[in-house]
CSV table of C-alpha atoms in Angstrom, one decimal:
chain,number,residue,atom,x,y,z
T,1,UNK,CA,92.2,93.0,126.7
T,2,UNK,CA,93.1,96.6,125.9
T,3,UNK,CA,93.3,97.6,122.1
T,4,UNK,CA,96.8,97.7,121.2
T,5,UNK,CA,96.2,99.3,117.7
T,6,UNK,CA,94.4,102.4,116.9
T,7,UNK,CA,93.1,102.0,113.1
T,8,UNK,CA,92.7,104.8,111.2
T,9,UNK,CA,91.4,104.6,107.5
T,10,UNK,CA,92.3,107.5,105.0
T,11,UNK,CA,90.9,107.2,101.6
T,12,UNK,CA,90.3,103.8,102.2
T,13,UNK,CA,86.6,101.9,103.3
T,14,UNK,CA,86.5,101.0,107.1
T,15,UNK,CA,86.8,96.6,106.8
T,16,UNK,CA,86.5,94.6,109.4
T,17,UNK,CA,88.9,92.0,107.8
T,18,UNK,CA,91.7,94.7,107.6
T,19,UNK,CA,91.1,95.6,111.3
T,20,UNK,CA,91.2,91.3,112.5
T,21,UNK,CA,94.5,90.7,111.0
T,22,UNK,CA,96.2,94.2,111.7
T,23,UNK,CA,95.2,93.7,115.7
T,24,UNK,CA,96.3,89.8,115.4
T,25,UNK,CA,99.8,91.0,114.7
T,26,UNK,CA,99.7,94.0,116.9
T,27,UNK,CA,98.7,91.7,119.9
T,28,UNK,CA,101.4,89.3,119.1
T,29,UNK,CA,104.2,91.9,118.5
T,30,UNK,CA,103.3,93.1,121.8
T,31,UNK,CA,103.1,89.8,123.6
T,32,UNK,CA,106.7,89.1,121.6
T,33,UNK,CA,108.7,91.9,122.8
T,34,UNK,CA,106.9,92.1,126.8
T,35,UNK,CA,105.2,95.3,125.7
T,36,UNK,CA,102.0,94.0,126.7
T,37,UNK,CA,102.2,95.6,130.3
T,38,UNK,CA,102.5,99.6,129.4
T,39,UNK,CA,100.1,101.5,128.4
T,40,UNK,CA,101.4,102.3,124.8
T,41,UNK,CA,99.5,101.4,121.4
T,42,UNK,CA,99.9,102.0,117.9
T,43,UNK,CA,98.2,104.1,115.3
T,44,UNK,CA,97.6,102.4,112.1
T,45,UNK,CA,96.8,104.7,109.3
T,46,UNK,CA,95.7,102.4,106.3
T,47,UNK,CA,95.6,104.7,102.8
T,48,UNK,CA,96.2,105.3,99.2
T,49,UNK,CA,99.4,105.3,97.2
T,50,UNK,CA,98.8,109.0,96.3
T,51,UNK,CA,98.1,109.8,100.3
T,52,UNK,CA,101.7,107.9,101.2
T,53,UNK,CA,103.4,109.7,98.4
T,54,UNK,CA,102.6,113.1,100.3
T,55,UNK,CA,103.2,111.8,103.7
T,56,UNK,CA,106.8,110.5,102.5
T,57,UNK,CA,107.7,113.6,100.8
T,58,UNK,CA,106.3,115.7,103.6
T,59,UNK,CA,108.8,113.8,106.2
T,60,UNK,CA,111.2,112.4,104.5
T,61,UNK,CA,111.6,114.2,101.4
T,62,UNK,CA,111.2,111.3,99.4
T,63,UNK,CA,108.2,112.4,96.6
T,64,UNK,CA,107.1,108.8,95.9
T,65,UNK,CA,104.6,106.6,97.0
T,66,UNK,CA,105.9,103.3,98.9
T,67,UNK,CA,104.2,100.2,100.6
T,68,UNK,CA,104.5,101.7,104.6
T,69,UNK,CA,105.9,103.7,106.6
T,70,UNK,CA,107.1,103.8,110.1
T,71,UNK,CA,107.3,106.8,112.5
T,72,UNK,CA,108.7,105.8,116.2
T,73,UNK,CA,107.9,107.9,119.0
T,74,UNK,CA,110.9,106.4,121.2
T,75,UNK,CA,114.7,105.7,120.6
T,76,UNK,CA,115.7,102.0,120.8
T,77,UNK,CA,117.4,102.6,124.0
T,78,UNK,CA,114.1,104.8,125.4
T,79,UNK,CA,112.1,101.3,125.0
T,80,UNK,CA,113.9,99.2,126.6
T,81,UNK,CA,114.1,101.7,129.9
T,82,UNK,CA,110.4,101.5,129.2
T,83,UNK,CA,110.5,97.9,129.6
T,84,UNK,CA,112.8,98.6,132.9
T,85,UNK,CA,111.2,100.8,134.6
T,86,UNK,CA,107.6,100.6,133.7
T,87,UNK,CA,105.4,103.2,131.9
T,88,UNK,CA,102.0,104.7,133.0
T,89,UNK,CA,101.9,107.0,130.3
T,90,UNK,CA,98.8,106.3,127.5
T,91,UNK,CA,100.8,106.8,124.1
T,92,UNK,CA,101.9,105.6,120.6
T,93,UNK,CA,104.9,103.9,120.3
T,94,UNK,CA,104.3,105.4,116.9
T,95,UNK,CA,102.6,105.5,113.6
T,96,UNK,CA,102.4,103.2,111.1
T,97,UNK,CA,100.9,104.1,107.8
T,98,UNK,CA,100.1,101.6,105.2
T,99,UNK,CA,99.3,101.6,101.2
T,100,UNK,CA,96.4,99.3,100.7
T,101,UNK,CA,96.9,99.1,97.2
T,102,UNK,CA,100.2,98.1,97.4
T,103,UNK,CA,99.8,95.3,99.7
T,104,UNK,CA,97.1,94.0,96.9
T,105,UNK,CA,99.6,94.2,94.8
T,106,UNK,CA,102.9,92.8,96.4
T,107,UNK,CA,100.4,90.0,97.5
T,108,UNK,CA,99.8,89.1,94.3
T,109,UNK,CA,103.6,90.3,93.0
T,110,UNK,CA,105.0,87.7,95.3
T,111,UNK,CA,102.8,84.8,95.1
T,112,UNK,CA,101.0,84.9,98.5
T,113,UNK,CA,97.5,86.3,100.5
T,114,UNK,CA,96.6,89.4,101.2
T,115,UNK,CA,96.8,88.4,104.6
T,116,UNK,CA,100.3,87.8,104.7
T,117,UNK,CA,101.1,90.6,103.0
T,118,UNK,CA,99.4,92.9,105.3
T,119,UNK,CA,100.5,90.6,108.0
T,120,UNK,CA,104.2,91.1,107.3
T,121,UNK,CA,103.6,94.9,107.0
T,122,UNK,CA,102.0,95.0,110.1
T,123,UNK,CA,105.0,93.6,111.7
T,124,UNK,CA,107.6,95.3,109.6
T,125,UNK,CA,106.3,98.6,110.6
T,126,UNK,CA,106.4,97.7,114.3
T,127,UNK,CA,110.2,96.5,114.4
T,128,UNK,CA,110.7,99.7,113.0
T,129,UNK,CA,109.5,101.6,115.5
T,130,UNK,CA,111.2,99.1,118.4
T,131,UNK,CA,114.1,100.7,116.6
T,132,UNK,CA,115.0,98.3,114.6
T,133,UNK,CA,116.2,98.7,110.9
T,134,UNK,CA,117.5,96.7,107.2
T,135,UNK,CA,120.0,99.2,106.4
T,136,UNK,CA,123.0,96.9,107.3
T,137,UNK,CA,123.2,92.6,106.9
T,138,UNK,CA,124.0,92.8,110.3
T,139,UNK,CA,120.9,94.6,111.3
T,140,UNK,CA,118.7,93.0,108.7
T,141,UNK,CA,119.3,90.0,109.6
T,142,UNK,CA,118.1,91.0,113.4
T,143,UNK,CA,115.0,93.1,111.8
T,144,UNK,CA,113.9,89.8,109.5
T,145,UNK,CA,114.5,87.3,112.0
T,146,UNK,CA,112.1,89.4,114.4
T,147,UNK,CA,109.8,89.5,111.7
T,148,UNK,CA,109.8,86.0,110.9
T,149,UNK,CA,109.2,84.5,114.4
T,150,UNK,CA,105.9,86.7,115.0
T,151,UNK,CA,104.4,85.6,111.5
T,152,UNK,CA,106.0,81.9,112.2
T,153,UNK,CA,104.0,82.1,115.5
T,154,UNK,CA,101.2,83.2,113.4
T,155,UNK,CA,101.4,80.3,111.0
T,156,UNK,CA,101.4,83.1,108.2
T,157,UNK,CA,103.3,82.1,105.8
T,158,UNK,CA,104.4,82.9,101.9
């Protein structure tokens, strides 16, 4: 099976556990939503509040640190031709960056493991780059149902 997640660590030591659960999702997410045929992948950059904080206020122009963030490389509508009409093309679907940190501490925050925590960012950050987002009810509702089923599937739960 080809490796659907390119792990990058910044700041943070290389760990095997990190690495199981992150390509878990990522194979599921795939399997989910049929992406499982193309050649795409996606980088996972796991880091450091302070290394986030730069990254958010580099692209978004937001100068504070947050728990992930999500940068697609295709539109919603680009995907699903994608999913159409095939793709032959070895490429991100997009990056994914992650504050380890922060999933410590949301973990323990919100009553639940590490795993889940990281598991549900995981999968967060990959709905976002399928092009889905939380801005609205209506499309929250969409984005966290989404998200549910994968970790459901999982048997990750809170």
């Amino acid at each position: 099976m080809k490796k659907l997640a390119e792990i990058i660590y910044n700041k943070i030591d290389e760990n095997k556990g990190y690495e199981d659960i992150i390509n878990n999702v990522v194979d599921k997410c795939f399997e989910n939503e049929n992406l499982s045929k193309l050649k795409l992948y996606i980088s996972i950059t796991l880091t450091v509040p302070e290394e986030i904080q730069k990254i958010n206020k580099q692209y978004r122009n937001i100068d504070k640190a947050t728990d992930v963030l999500s940068f697609p490389m295709f539109e919603q509508e680009e995907i699903k031709e994608l999913l159409k009409n095939g793709y032959e093309i070895e490429e991100a679907l997009g990056d994914i960056i992650i504050s380890i940190p922060k999933v410590y501490e949301q973990a323990e925050e919100y009553g639940h493991s590490f795993e889940r925590e990281l598991s549900y960012m995981v999968v967060h950050g990959f709905y976002h780059l399928m092009g889905y987002d939380h801005m609205k009810d209506d499309e929250k509702k969409v984005m966290r149902a989404k998200e549910d089923e994968i970790l459901n599937v999982l048997e990750i739960s809170r």
